Coordinates of C-alpha atoms (C1' of nucleotides) in Angstrom, one line a residue:
Chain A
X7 CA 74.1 103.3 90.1
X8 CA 70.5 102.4 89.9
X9 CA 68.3 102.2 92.7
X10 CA 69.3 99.4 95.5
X11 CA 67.0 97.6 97.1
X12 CA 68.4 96.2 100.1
X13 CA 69.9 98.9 102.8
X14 CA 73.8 97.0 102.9
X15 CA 74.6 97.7 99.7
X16 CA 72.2 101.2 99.5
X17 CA 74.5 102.2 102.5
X18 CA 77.9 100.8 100.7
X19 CA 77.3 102.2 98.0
X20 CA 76.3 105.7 99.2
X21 CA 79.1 105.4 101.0
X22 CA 82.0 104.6 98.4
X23 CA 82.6 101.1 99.7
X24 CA 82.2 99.4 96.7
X25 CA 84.7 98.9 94.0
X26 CA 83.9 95.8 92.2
X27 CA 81.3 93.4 92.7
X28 CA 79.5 90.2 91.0
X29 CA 76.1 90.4 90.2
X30 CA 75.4 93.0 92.0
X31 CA 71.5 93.1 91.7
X32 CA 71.0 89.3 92.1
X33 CA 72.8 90.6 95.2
X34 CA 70.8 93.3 96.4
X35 CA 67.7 90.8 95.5
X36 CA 68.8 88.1 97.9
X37 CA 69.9 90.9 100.9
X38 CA 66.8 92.7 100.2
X39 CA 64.6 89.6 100.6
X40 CA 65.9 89.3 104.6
X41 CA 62.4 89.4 106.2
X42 CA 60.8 86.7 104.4
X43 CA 64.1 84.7 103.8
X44 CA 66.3 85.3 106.7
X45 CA 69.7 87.1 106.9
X46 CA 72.0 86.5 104.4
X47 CA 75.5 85.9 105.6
X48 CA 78.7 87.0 104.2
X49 CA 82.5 86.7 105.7
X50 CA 85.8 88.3 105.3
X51 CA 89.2 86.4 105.6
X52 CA 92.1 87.8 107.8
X53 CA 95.6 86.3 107.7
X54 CA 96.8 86.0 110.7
X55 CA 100.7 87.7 110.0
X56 CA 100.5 89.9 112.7
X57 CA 99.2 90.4 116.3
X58 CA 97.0 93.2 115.6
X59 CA 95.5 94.7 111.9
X60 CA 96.1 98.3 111.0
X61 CA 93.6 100.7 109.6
X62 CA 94.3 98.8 106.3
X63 CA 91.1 96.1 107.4
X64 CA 89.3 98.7 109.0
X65 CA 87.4 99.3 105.7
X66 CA 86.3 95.6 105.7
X67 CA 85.5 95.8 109.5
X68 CA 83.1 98.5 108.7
X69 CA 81.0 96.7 106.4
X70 CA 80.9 93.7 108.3
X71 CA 79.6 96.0 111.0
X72 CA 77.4 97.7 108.2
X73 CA 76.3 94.0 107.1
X74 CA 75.0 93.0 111.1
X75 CA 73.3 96.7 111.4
X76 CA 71.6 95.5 108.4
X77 CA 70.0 92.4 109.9
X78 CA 72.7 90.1 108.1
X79 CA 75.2 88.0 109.6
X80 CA 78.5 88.3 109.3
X81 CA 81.2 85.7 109.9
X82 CA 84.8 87.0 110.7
X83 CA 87.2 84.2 108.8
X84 CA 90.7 84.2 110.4
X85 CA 93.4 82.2 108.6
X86 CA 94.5 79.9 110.9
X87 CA 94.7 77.4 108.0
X88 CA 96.0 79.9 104.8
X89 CA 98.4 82.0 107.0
X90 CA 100.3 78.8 107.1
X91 CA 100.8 79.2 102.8
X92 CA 100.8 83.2 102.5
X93 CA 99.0 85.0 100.1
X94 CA 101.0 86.3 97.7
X95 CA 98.3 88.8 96.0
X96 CA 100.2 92.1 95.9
X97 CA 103.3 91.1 97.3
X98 CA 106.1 91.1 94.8
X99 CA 108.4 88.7 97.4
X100 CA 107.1 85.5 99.4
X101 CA 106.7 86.4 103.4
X102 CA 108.5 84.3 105.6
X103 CA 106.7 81.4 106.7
X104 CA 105.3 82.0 110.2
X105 CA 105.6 79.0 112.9
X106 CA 102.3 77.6 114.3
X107 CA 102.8 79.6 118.0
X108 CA 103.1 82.8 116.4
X109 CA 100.1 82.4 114.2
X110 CA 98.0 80.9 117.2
X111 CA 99.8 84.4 119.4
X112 CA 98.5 86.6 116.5
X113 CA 95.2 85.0 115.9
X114 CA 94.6 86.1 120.1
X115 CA 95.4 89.7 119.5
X116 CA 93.5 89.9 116.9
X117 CA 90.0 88.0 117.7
X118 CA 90.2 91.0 120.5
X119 CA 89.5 93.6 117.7
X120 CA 86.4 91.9 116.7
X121 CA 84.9 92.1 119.8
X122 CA 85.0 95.8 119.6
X123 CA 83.3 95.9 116.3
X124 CA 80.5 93.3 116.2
X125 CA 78.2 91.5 118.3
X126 CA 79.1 87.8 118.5
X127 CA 76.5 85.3 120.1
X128 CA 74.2 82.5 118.4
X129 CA 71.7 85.2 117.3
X130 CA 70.5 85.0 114.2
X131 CA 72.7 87.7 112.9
X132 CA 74.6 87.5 115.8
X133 CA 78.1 87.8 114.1
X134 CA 80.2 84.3 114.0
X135 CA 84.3 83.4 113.7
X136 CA 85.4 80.5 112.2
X137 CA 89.4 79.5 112.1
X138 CA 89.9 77.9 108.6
X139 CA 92.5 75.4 109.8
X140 CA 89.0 73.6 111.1
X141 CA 89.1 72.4 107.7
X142 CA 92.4 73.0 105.8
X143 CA 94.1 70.7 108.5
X144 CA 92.2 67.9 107.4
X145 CA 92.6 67.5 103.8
X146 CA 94.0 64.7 102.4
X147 CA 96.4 66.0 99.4
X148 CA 95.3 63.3 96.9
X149 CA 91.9 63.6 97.5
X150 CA 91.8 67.5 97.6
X151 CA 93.9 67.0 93.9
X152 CA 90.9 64.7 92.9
X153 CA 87.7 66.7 93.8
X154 CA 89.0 70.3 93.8
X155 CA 92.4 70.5 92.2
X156 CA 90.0 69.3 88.9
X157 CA 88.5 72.3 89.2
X158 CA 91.2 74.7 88.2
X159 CA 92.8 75.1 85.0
X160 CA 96.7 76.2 85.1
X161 CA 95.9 78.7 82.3
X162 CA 93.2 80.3 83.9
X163 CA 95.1 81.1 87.6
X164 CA 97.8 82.0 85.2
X165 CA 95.8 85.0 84.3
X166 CA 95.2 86.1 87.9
X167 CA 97.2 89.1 89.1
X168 CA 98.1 87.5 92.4
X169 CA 100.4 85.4 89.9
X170 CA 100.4 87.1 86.8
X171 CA 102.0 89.9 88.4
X172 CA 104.9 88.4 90.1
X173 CA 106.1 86.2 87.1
X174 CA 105.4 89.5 84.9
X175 CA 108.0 90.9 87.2
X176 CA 109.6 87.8 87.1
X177 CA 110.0 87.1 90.7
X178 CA 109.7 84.3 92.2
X179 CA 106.3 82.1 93.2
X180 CA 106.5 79.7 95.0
X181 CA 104.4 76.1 94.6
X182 CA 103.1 76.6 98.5
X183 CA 101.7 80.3 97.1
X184 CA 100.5 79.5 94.1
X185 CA 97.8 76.8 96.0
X186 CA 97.0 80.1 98.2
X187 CA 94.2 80.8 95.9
X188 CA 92.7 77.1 95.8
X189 CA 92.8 77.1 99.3
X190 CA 91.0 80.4 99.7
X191 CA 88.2 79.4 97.2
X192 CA 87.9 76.5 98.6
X193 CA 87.2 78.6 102.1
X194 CA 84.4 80.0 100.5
X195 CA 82.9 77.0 99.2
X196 CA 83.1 75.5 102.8
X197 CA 81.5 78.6 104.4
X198 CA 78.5 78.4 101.6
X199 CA 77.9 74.5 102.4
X200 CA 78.3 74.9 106.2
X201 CA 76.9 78.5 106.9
X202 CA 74.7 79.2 104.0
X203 CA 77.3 82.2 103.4
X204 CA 76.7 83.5 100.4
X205 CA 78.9 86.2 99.6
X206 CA 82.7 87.1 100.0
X207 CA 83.9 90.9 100.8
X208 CA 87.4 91.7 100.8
X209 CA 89.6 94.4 99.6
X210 CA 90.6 94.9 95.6
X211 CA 93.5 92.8 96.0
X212 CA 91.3 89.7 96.6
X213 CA 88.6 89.6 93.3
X214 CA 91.1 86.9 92.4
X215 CA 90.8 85.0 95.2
X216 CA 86.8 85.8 95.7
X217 CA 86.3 84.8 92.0
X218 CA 87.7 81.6 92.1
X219 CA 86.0 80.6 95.5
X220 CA 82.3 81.5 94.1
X221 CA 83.6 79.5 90.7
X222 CA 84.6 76.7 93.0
X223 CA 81.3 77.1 95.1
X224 CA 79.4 76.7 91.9
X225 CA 81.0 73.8 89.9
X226 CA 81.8 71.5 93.3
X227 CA 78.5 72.3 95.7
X228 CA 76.1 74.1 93.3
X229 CA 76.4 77.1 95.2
X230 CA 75.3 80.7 94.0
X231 CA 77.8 82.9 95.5
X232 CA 78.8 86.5 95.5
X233 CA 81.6 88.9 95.6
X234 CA 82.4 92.6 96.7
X235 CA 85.4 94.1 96.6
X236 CA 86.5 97.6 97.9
X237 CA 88.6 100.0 96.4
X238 CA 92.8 100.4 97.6
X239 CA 92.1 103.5 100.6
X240 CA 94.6 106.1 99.5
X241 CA 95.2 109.4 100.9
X242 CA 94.4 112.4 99.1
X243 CA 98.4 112.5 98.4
X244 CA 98.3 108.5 97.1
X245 CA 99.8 106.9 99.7
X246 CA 98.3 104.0 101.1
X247 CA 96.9 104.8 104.0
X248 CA 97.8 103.8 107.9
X249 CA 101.2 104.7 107.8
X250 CA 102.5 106.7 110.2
X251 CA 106.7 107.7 111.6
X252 CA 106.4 105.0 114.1
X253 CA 104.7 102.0 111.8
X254 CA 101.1 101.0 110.8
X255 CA 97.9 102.3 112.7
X256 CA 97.6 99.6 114.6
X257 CA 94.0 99.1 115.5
X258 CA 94.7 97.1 119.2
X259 CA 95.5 99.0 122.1
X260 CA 98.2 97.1 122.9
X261 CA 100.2 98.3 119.9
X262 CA 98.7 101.8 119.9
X263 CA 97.8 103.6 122.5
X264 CA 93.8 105.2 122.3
X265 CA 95.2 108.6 122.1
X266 CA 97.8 108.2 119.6
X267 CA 95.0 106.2 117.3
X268 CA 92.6 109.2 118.1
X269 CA 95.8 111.9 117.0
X270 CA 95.8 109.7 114.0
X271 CA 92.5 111.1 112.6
X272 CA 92.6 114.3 114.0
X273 CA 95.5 114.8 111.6
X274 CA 93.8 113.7 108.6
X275 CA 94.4 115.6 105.5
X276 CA 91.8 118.3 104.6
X277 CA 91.0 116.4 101.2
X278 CA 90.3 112.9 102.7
X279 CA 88.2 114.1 105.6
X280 CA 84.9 113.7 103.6
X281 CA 86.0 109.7 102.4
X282 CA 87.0 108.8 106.2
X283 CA 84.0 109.9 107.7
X284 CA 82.0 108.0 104.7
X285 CA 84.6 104.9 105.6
X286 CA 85.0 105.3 109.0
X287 CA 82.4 106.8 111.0
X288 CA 78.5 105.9 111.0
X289 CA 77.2 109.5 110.8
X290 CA 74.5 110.0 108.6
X291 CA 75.4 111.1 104.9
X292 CA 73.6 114.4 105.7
X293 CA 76.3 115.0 108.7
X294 CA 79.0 113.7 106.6
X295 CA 78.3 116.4 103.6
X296 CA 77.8 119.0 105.9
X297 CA 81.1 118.3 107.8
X298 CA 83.2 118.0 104.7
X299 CA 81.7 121.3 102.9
X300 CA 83.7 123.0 105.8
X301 CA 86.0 125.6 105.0
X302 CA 89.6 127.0 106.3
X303 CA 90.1 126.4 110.2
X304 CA 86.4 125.3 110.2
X305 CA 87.7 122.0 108.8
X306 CA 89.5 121.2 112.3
X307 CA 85.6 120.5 113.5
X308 CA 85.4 118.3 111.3
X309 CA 88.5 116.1 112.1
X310 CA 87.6 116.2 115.6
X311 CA 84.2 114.5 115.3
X312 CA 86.0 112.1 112.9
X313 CA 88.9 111.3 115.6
X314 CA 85.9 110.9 118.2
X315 CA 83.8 108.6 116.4
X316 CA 86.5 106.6 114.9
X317 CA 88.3 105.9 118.5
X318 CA 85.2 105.2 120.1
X319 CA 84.2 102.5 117.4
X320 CA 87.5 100.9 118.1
X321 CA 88.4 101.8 121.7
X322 CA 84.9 102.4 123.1
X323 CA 83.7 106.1 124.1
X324 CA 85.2 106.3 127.1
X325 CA 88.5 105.8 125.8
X326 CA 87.8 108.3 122.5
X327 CA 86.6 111.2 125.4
X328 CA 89.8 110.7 127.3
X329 CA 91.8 111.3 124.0
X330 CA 89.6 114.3 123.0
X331 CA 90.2 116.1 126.3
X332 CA 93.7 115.1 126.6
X333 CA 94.0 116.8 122.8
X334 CA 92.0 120.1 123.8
X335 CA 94.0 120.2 127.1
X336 CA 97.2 120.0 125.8
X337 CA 96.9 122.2 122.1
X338 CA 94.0 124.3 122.6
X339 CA 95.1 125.4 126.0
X340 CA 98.1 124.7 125.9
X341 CA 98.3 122.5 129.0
X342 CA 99.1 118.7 129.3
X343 CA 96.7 116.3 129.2
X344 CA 96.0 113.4 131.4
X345 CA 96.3 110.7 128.7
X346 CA 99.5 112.1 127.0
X347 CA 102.1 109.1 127.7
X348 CA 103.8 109.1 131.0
X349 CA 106.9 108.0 132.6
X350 CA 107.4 107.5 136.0
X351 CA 111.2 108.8 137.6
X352 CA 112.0 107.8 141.0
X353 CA 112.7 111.6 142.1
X354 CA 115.9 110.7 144.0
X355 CA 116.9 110.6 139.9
X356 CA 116.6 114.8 140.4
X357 CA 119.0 115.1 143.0
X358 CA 121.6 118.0 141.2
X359 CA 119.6 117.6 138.2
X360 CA 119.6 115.7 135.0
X361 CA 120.4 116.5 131.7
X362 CA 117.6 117.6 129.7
X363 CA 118.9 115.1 126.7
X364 CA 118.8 112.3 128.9
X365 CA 115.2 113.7 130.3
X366 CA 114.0 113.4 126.8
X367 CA 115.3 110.1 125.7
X368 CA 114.0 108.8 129.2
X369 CA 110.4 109.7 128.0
X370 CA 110.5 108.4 124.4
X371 CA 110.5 111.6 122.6
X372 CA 114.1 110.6 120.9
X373 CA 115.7 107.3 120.8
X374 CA 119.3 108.7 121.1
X375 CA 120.8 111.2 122.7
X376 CA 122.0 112.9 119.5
X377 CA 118.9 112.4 118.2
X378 CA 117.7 114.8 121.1
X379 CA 120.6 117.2 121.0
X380 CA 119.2 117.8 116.8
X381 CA 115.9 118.6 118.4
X382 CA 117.0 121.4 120.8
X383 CA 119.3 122.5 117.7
X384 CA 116.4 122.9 115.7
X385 CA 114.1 124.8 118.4
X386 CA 111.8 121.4 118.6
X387 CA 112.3 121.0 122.3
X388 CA 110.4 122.5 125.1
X389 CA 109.9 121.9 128.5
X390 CA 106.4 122.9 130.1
X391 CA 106.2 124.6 126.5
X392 CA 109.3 127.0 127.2
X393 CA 111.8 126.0 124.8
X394 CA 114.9 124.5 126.0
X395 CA 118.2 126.7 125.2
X396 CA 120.6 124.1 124.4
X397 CA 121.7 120.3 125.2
X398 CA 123.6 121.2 128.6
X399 CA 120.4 122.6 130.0
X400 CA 120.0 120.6 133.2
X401 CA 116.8 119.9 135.1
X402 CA 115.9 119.6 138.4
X403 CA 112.5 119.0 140.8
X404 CA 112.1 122.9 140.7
X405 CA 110.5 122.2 137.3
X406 CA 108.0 119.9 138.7
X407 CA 105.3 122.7 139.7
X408 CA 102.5 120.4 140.0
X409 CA 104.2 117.3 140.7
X410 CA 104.6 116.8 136.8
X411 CA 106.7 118.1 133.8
X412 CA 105.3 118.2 129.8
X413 CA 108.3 117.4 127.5
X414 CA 107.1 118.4 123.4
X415 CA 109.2 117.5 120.6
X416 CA 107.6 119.3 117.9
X417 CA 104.3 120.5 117.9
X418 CA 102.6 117.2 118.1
X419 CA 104.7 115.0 120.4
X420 CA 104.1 115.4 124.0
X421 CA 104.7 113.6 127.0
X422 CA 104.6 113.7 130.7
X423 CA 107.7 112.8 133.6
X424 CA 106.3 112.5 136.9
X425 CA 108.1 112.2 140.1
X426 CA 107.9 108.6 141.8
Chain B
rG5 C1' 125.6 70.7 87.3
rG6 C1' 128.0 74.9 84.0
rA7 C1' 128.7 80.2 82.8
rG8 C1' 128.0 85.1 84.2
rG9 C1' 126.2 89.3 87.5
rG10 C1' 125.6 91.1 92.3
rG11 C1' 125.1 91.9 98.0
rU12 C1' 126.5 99.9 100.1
rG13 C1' 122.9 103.8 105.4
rG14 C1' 114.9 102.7 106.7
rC15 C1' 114.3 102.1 101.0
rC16 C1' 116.2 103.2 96.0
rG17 C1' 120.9 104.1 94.1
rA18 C1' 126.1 106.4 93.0
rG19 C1' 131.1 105.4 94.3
rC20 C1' 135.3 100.9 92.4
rG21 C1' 142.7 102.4 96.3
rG22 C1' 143.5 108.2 99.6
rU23 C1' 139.7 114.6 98.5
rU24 C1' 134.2 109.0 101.5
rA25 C1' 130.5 109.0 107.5
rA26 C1' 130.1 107.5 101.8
rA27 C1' 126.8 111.7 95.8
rG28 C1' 121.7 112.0 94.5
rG29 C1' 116.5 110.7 95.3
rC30 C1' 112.5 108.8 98.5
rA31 C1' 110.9 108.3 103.4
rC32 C1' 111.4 110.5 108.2
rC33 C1' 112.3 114.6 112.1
rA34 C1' 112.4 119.8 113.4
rG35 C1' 111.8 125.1 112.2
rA36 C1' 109.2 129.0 109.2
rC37 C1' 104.2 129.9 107.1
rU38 C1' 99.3 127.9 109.0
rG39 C1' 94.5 125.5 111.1
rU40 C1' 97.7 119.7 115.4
rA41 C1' 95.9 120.2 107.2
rA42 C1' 98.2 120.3 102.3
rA43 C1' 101.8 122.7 99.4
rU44 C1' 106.3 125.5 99.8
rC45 C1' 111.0 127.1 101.9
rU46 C1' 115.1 126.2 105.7
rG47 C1' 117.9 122.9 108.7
rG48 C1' 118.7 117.9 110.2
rC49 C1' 118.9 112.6 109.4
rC50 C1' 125.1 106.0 112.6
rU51 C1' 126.7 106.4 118.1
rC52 C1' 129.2 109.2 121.9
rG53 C1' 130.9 114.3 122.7
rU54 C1' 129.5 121.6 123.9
rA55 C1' 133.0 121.3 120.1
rU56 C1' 138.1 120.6 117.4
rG57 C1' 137.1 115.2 117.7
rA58 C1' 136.6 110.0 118.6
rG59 C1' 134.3 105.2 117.8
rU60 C1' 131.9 102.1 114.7
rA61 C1' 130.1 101.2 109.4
rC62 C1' 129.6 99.6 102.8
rA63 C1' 127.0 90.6 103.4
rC64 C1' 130.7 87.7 106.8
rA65 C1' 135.9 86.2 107.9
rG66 C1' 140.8 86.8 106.7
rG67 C1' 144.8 89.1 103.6
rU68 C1' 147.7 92.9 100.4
rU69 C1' 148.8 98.2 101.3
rC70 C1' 151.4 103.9 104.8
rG71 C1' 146.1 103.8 103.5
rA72 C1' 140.5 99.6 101.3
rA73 C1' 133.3 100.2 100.4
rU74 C1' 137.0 100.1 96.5
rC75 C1' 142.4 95.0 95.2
rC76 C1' 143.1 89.5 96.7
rU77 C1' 141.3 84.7 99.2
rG78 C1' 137.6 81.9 101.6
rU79 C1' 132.4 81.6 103.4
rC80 C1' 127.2 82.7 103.1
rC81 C1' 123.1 84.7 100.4
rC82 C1' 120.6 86.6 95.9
rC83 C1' 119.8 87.0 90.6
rU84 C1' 120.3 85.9 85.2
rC85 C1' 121.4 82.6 81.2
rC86 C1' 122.6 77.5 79.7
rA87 C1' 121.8 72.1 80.7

RNA sequence: GGAGGGGUGGCCGAGCGGUUAAAGGCACCAGACUGUAAAUCUGGCCUCGUAUGAGUACACAGGUUCGAAUCCUGUCCCCUCCA
């Protein structure tokens, strides 16, 4: 890559955000140009399908944080309007349609994440949301035909993968889908006459989508636009990544409790630990090389400082310490952290003693009591790490030393019964 | 509208009257090895039960049969081809 000019897309670049992108100097040019010109403002869209995001968006979070440490301003597009359609890019089956109060329940969880990430205000590159049903809501179907549907040729959104795919596969596309695309472009076209934003991030699966809008831009409003796509975050094992047993990463706490997210990085792979930290930590590129040259054990460092410095971006530092020590507590000491989860039993409960199966369904470690029963079969279960015997173990308060008892299932699931 | 094919466990996918709680694979969980990694190996993977076992289960509802995921009837849903 030669030499960039503006620090966004020096810093995306350096560190591996970018996959594709549209004139990329003429870019750089315009970003690069912020003290005479101003900041130059680019937005992301999120569909509203769920009440939280995963670490799927996190990538596209981080460069709209990038963009505002960079003097630009970003704008943070939620779908209000396009959730409505769906997009179909890289689904192979429509979703089912959403009602109105679910997307408005979703769109509340996740504005929250936002406010974690970026500075909103009326700053000049104070960062900005916009809902897009503020304008999709209003258009008039024969008039949208007339001035944008002219616009698009069937051939050409023919070619696009969002559609080319599913009828290669010959699945089904709907008519509400296949207008997805216009309705995105025409997002983008909105955002350029109203915000002066002038370029559209998103992940690979959107170039589609992102081309069309800065084609739109340009034939209906004379716009110059620009797009940036970022690569598909696998793991080093090609999975997508932000799966774990119990679901997506969710990036709310609501969903997923700060230590849990926290465990989540700590137990990156040994081979991805040098892309996160690129992705998902601000460390200096110096730190990051010198974290992922680690060796062996040494590697564990490494992991930790990513676990801290991702949580405390997304849960705040206070939250990220608390995990940290909870994790050192509880598997370098061998103790129980304050912040592993807790249940609460009314300690009458204790009188004679309890099973241990029903102990250990009780505090979420198993969801059935045979599900338990396997664990103590397979030497997974312990109880303030001694491991239980068999399944018609009972327990009683005698096992509450300090008022509390640490339940592990496996090596990595822990959790806490306290007497109430 | 007509003709045909199909709906099996989280997913894929065998089975097509008893030997089927249902092959195999993936995913997942635990153990061993380690470093809270990967790879590998071992065990597990519907519910209840210590267990012999019992109860549910192969889209849904009925029926035939000593016995059905397997045969029949109806309903719903999906797909393909034709118009």
């Amino acid at each position: 890559m030669t030499s960039l000019k503006s620090d966004f897309l020096q810093i995306l670049t350096e560190r591996d955000f970018i996959h594709q992108a549209t004139d990329l100097e003429g870019l750089d040019a315009k970003m690069a140009a912020l003290e005479k010109e101003g900041p130059t403002s680019a937005y992301i869209g999120f569909d509203c399908t769920g009440t939280s995001l995963h670490v799927g968006s996190l990538v596209q979070i981080m460069m709209l944080r990038w963009l505002q440490k960079c003097g630009h301003k970003p704008i943070v597009l939620l779908g209000g309007g396009t959730t409505r359609i769906g997009d179909p890019s890289g689904k192979d089956e429509s979703r089912k349609l959403l009602t109105d109060t679910d997307i408005n329940r979703n769109m509340d969880g996740i504005r929250s994440i936002f406010d974690q990430f970026l500075t909103f205000g009326d700053g000049q590159n104070d960062a900005m949301m916009v809902n897009n049903a503020e304008w999709l809501d209003k258009l008039e179907y024969i008039e949208f035909l007339r001035e944008i549907g002219t616009h698009f040729t069937i051939n050409r959104m023919m070619t696009f993968d969002s559609v080319k795919l599913r009828l290669d596969r010959e699945q089904p596309l709907t008519f509400l889908e296949f207008n997805y695309m216009i309705l995105q472009a025409y997002d983008f076209m909105e955002l350029g006459k109203r915000y002066y934003c002038a370029l559209q991030m998103g992940g690979s699966d959107q170039w589609g989508n992102i081309v069309n809008g800065m084609e739109l831009g340009r034939r209906a409003a004379g716009l110059s636009l620009f797009g940036l796509t970022t690569p598909l975050i696998t793991t080093a094992d090609g999975k997508k990544m932000g799966k774990t047993a119990d679901g997506a990463v969710w990036l709310n706490e609501d969903s997923l409790p700060a230590y849990d997210y926290w465990q989540f990085w700590r137990n990156t792979q040994d081979a991805d630990v040098g892309k996160f930290l690129r992705l998902f930590t601000e460390l200096p590129m110096d730190e990051v090389r010198r974290l992922e040259a680690l060796e062996g054990s040494e590697i564990n460092d490494a992991k930790i400082i990513l676990a801290d410095e991702a949580t405390k971006m997304c849960r705040g530092e206070k939250a990220a310490a608390k995990a940290n020590a909870t994790a050192r507590e509880t598997f370098v000491q061998g103790g129980a952290g304050a912040d592993l989860p807790t249940v609460v039993i009314a300690s009458g409960v204790f009188d004679g003693g309890i099973p241990v199966v029903d102990l250990f369904v009780e505090a979420g470690l198993g969801s059935s009591k045979g599900e338990v029963r396997r664990l103590i079969k397979g030497g997974g279960a312990k109880i303030n790490d001694v491991k239980v015997e068999g399944p018609e173990q009972m327990v009683d308060e005698s096992a509450f030393g300090e008022g509390q008892v640490k339940l592990s299932a496996g090596k990595k699931r822990h959790a806490l019964v306290k007497l109430g």
